[in-house]
PDB file of C-alpha atoms in Angstrom:
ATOM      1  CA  UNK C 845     -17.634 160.997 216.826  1.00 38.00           C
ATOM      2  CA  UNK C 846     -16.382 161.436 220.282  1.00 45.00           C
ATOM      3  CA  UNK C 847     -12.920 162.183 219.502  1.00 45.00           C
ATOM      4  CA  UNK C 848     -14.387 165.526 218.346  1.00 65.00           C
ATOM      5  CA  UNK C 849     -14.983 166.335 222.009  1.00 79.00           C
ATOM      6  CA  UNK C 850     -11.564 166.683 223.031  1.00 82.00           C
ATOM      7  CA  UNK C 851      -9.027 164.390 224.544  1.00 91.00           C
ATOM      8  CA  UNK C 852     -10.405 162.380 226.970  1.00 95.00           C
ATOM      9  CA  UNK C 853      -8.228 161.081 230.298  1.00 97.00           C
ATOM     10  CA  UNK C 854      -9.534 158.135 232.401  1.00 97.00           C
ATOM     11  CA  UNK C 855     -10.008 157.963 235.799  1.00 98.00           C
ATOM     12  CA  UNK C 856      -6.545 157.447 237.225  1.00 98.00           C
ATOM     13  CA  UNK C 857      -5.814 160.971 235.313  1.00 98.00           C
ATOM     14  CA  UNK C 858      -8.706 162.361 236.972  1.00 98.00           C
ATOM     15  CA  UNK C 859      -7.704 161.359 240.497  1.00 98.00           C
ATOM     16  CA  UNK C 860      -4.321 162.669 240.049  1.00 98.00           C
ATOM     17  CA  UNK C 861      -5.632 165.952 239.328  1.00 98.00           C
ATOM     18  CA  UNK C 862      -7.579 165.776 242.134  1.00 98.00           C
ATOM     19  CA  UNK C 863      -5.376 164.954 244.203  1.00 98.00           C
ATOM     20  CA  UNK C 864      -3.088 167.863 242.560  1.00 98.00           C
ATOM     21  CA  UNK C 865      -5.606 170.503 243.008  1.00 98.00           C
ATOM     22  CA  UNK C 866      -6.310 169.556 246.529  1.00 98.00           C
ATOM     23  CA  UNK C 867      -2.463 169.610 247.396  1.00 98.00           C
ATOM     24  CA  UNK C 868      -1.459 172.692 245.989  1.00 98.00           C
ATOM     25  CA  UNK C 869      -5.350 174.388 246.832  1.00 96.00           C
ATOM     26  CA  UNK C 870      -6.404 175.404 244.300  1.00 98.00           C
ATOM     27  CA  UNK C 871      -9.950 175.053 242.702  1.00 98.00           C
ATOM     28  CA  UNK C 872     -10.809 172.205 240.807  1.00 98.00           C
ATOM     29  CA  UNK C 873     -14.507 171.304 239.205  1.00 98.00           C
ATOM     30  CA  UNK C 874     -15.935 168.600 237.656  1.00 98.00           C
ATOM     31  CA  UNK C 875     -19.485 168.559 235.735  1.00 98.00           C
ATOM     32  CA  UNK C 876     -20.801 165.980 233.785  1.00 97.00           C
ATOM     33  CA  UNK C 877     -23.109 166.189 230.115  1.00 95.00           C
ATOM     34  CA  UNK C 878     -25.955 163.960 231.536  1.00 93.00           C
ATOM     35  CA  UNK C 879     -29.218 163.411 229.490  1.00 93.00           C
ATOM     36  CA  UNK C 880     -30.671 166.200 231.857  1.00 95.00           C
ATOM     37  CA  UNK C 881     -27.726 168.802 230.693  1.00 97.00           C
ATOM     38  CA  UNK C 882     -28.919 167.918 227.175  1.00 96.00           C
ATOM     39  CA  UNK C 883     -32.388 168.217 227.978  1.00 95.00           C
ATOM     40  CA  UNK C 884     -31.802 171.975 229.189  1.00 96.00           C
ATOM     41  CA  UNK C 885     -29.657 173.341 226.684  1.00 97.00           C
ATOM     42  CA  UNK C 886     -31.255 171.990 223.648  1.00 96.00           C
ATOM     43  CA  UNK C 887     -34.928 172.652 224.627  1.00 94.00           C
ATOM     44  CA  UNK C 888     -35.024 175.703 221.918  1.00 92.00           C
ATOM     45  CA  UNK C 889     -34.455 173.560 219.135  1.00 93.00           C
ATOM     46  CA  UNK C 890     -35.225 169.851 220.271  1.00 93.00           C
ATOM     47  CA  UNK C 891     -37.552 167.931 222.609  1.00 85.00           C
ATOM     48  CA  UNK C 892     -37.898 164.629 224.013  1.00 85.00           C
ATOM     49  CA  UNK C 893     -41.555 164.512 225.687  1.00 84.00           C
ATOM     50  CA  UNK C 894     -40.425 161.202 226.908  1.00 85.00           C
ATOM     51  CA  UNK C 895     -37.675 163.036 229.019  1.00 91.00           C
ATOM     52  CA  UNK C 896     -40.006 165.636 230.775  1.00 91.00           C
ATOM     53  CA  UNK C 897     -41.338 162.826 233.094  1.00 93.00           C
ATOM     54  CA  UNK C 898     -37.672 163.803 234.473  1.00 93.00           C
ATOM     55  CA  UNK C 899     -37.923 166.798 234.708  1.00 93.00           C
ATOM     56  CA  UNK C 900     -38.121 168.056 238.552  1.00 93.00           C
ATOM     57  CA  UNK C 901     -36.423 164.572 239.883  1.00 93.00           C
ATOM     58  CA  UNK C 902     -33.373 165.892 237.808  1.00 95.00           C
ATOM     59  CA  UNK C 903     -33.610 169.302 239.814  1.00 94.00           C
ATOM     60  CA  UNK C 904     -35.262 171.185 236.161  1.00 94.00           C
ATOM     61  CA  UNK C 905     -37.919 173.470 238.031  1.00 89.00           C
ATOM     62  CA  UNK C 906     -37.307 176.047 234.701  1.00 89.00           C
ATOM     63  CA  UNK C 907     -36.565 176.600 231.579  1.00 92.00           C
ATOM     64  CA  UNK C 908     -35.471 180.107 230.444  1.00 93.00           C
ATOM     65  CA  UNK C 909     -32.556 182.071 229.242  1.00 94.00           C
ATOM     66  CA  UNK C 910     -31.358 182.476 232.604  1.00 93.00           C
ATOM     67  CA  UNK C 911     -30.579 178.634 233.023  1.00 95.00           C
ATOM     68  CA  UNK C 912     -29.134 177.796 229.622  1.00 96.00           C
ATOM     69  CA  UNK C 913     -26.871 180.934 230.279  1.00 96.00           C
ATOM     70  CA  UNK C 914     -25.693 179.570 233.648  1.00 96.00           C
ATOM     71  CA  UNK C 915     -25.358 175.848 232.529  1.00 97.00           C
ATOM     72  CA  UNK C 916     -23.345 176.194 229.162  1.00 98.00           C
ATOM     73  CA  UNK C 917     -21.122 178.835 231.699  1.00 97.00           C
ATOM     74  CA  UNK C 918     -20.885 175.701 233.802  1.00 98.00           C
ATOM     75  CA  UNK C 919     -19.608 173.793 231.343  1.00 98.00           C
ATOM     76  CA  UNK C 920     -16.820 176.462 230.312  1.00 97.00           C
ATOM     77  CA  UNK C 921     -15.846 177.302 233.501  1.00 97.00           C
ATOM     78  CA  UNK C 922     -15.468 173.296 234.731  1.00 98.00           C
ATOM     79  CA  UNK C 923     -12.063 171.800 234.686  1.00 97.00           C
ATOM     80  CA  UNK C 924     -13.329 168.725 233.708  1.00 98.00           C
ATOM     81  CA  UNK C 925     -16.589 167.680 231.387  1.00 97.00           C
ATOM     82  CA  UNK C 926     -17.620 164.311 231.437  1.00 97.00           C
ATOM     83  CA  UNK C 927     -18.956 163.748 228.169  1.00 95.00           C
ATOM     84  CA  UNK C 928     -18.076 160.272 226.611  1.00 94.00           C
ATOM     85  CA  UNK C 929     -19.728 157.364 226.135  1.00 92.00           C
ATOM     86  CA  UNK C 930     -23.484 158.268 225.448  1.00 92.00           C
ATOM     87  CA  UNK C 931     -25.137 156.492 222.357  1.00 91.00           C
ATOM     88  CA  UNK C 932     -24.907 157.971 218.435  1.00 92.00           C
ATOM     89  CA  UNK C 933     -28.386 159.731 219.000  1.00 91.00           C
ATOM     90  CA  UNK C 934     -26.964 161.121 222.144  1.00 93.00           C
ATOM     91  CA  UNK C 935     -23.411 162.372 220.670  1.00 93.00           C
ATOM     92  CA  UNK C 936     -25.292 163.656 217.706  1.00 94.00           C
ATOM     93  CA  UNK C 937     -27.396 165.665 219.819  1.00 95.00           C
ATOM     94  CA  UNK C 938     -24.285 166.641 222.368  1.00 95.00           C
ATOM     95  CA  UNK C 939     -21.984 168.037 218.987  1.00 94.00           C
ATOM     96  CA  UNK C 940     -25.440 170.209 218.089  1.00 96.00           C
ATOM     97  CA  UNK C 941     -25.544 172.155 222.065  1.00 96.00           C
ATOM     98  CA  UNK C 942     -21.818 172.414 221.638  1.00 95.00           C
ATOM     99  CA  UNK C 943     -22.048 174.277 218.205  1.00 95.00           C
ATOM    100  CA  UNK C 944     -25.152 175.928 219.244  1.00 96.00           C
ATOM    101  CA  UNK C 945     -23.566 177.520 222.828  1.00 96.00           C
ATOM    102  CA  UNK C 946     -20.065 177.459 220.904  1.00 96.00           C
ATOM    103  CA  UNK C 947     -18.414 175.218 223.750  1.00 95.00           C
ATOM    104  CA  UNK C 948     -15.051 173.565 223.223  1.00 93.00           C
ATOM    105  CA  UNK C 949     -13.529 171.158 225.324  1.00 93.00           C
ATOM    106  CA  UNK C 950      -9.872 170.397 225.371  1.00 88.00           C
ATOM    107  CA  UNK C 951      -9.675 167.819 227.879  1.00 93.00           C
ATOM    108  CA  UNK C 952     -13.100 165.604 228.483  1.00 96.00           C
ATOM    109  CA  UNK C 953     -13.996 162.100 230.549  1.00 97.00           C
ATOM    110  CA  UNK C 954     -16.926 159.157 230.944  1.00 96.00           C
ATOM    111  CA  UNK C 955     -19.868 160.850 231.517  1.00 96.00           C
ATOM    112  CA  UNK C 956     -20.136 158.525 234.373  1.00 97.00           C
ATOM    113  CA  UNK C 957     -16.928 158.564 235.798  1.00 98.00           C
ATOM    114  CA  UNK C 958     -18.842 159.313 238.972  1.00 98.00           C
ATOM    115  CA  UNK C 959     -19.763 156.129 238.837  1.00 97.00           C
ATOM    116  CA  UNK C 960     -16.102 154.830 238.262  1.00 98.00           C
ATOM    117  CA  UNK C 961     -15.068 156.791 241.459  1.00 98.00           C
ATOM    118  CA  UNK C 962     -18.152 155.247 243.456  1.00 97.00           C
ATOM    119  CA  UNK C 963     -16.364 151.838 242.729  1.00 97.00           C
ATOM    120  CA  UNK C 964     -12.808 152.780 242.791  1.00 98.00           C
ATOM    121  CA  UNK C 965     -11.056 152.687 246.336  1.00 98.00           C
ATOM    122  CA  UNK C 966      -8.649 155.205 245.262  1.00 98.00           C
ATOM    123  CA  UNK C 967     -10.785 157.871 245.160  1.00 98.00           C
ATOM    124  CA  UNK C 968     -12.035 156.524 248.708  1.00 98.00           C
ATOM    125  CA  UNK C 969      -8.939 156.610 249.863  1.00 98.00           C
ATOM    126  CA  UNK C 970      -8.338 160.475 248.765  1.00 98.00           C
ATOM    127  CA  UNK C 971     -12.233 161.335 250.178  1.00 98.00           C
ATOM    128  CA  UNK C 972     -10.614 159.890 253.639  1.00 98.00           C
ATOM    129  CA  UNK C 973      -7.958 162.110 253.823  1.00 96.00           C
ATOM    130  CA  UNK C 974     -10.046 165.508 253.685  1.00 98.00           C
ATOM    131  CA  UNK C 975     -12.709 166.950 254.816  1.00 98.00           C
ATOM    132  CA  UNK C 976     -15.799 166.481 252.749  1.00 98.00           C
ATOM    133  CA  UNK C 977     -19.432 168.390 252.436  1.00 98.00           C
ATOM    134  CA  UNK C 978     -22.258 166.276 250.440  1.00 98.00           C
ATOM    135  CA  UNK C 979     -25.249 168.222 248.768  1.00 98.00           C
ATOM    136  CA  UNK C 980     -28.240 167.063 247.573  1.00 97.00           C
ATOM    137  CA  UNK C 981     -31.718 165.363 248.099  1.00 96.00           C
ATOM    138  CA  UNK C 982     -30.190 162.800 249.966  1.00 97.00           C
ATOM    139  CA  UNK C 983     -26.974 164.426 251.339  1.00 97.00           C
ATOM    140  CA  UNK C 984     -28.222 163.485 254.962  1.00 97.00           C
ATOM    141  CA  UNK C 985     -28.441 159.561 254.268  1.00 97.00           C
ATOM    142  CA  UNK C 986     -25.199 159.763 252.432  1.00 97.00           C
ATOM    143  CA  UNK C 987     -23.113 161.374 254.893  1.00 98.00           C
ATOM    144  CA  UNK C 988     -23.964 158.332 256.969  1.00 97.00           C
ATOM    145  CA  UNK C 989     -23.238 155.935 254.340  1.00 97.00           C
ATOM    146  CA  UNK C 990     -19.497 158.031 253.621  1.00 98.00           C
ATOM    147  CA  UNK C 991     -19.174 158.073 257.335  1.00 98.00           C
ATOM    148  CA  UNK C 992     -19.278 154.547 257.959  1.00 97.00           C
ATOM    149  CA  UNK C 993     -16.680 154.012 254.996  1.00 97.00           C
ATOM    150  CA  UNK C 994     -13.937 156.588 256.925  1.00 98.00           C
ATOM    151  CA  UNK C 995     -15.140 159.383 255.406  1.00 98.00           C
ATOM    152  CA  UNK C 996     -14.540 162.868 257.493  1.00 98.00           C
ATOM    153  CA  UNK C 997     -18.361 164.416 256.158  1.00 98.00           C
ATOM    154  CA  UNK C 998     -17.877 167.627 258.254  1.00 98.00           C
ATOM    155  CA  UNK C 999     -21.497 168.558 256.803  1.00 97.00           C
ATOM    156  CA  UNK C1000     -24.654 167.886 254.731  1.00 98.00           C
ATOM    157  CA  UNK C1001     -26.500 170.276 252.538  1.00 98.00           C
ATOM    158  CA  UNK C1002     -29.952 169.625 251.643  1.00 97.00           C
ATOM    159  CA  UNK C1003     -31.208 170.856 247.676  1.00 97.00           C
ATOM    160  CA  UNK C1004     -34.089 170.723 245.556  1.00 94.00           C
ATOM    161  CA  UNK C1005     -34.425 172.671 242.101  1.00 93.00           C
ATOM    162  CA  UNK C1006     -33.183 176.076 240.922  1.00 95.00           C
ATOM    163  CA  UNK C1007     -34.785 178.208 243.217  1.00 94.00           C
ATOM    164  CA  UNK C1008     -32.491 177.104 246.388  1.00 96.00           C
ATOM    165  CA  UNK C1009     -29.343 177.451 244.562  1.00 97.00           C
ATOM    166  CA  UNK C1010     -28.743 180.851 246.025  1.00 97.00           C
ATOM    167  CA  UNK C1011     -29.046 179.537 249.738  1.00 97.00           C
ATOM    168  CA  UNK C1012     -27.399 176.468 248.960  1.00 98.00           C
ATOM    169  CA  UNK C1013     -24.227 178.751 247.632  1.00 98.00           C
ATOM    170  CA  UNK C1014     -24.242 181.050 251.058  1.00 97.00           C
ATOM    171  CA  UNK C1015     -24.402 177.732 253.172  1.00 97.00           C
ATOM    172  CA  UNK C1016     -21.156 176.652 251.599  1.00 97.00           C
ATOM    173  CA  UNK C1017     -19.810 180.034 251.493  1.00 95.00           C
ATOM    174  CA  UNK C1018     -20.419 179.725 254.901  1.00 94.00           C
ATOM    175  CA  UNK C1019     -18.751 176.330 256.243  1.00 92.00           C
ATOM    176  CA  UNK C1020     -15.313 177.410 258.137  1.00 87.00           C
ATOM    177  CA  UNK C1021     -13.748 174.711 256.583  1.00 92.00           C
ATOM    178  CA  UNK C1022     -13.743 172.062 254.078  1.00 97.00           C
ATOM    179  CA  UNK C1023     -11.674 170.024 251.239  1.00 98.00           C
ATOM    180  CA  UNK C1024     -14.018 168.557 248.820  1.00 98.00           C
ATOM    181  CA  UNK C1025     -17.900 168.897 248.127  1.00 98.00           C
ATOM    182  CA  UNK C1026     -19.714 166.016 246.425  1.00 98.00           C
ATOM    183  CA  UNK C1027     -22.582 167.529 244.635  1.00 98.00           C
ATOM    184  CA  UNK C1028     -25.834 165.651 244.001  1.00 97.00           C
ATOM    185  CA  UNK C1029     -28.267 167.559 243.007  1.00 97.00           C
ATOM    186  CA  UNK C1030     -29.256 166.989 239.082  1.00 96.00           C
ATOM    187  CA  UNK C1031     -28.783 169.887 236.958  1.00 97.00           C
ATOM    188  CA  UNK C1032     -28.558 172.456 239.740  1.00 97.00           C
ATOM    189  CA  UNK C1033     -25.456 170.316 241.060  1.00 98.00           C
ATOM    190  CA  UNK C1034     -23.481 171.078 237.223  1.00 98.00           C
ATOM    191  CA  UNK C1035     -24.225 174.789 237.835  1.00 98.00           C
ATOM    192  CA  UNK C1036     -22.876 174.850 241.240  1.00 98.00           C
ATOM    193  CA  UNK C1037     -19.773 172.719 241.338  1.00 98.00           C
ATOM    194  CA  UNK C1038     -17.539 175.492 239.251  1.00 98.00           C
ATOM    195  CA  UNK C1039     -19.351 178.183 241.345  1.00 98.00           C
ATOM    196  CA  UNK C1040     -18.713 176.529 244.501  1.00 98.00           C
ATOM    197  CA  UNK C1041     -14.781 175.856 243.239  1.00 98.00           C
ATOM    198  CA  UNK C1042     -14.205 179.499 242.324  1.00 97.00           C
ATOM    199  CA  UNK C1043     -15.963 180.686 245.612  1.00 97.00           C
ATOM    200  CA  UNK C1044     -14.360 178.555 248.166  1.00 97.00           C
ATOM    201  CA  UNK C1045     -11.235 177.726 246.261  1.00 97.00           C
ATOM    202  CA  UNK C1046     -12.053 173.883 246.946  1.00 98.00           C
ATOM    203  CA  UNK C1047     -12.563 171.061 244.630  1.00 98.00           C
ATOM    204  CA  UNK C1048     -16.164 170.725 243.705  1.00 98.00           C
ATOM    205  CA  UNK C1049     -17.642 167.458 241.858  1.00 98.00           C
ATOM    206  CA  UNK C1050     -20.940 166.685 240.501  1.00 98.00           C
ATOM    207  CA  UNK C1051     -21.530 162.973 241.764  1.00 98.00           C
ATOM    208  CA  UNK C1052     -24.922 162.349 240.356  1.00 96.00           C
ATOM    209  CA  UNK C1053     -26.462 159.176 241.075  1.00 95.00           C
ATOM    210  CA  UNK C1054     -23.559 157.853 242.654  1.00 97.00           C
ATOM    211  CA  UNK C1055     -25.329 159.040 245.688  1.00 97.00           C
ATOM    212  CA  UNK C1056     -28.075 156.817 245.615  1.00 96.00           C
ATOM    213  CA  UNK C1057     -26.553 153.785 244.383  1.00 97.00           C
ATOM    214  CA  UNK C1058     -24.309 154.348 247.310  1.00 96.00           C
ATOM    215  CA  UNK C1059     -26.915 154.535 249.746  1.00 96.00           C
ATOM    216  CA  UNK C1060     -29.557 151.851 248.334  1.00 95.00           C
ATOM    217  CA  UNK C1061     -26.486 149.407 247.278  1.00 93.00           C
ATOM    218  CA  UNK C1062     -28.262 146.266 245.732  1.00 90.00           C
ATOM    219  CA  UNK C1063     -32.066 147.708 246.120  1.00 93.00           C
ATOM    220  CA  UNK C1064     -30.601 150.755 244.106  1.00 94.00           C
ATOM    221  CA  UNK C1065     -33.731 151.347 241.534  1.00 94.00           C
ATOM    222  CA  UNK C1066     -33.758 154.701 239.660  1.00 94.00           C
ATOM    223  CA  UNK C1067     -36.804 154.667 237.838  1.00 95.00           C
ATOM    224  CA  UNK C1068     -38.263 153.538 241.759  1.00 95.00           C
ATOM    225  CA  UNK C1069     -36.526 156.571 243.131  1.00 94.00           C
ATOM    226  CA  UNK C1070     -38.109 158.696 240.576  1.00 94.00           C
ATOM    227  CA  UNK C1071     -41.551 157.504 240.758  1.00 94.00           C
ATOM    228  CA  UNK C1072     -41.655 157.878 244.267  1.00 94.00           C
ATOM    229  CA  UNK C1073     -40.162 161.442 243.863  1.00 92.00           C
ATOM    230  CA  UNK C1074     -42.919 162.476 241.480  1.00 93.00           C
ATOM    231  CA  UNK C1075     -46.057 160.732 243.419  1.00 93.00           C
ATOM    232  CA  UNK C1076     -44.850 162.841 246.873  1.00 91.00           C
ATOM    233  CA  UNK C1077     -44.248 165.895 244.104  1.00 89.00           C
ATOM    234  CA  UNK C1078     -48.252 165.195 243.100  1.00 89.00           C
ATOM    235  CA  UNK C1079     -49.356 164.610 246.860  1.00 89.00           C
ATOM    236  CA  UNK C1080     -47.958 168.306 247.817  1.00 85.00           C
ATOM    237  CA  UNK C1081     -50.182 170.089 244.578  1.00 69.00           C
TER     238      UNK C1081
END
């Protein structure tokens, strides 16, 4: 079934257009189809009660018109989808948003090829070359983490849910100067990164999770981080 998606490039193909975008500067975005993406666009015609424990850890403080609108423009407006590599159910339910919102996709990767690049020192290697702006819940303890791997983090943008978008967007706007923005911030991050590309003319990618493995290393525990999130989510009413 994933063939249907388009053709999909690994992550040496990635970094080389990257690295191509960066050198010739011009914008370059990269969104990923997480189970959150899925959850948003597909709430008019399926629901996972399971999934809404989720919700607000992955950044989903709404659903409405307004937010499917923006997030299946996301995904047209991205260079790059990742989108391979879910389960049946999950394809299934991936080829029904993309004939529901009418997407097509000529060129896809790994839905976790933020993870790849986490792991990969070639990307590392590229991130330590530029300058770099991280965004997200954690964007404060990452930027230490990426600094003391040789990373030039010339700033960190904290981010929580749909509403900050807009003052997330002017901070960026503006930064005087930057390469690269690593965007963790759940479903709010896939709306921004082609937003943030087309605005600043910089290279904009959603890296998810990555963040916090990066930070936590081996104590790295999601369904910790998000249990956590949503007791201090209960404690503030």
């Amino acid at each position: 079934m994933e063939e249907d998606f388009g053709h999909e490039i690994y992550l040496d193909e990635v970094l080389d257009a990257i690295t191509s975008s960066l050198n010739l500067k011009k914008p370059y975005s990269l969104v990923r189809f997480g189970h959150a993406e899925m959850a948003v666009l597909s709430y008019k015609f399926y629901r996972n009660p399971g999934f809404e424990y989720y919700y607000k850890y992955d950044g989903i403080t709404e659903l409405s018109e307004n937010i499917t609108l923006r997030l299946s423009n996301s995904f047209r407006n991205a260079n790059l989808v990742g989108m391979t590599n879910h389960t049946p159910k999950d394809n299934k339910l991936l080829k029904d948003i993309m004939n529901y919102y009418k997407l097509s996709f000529p060129v896809v990767c790994n839905a976790w090829i933020n993870e790849e690049m986490r792991k990969s020192e070639d990307f590392f290697d590229i991130l330590r070359t530029r300058k770099v702006v991280i965004v997200g819940r954690r964007a404060k303890e990452a930027a230490e983490k990426f600094r003391g791997l040789g990373v030039n983090v010339v700033s960190n943008i904290g981010h929580e849910g749909f509403d900050q978008i807009p003052m997330t967007m002017k901070a960026i706007s503006d930064m005087p100067d930057f390469d690269i923005a690593l965007i963790s911030a759940g479903v709010p991050a896939t709306i921004m990164c082609p937003e943030v590309a087309k605005m600043t003319g910089k290279v904009a990618i959603d890296f998810g999770s990555a963040i916090d493995v990066l930070v936590d290393g081996d104590k790295f525990d999601d369904e910790k981080l998000v249990a956590e999130f949503n007791r201090k989510m209960r404690e503030r009413g």
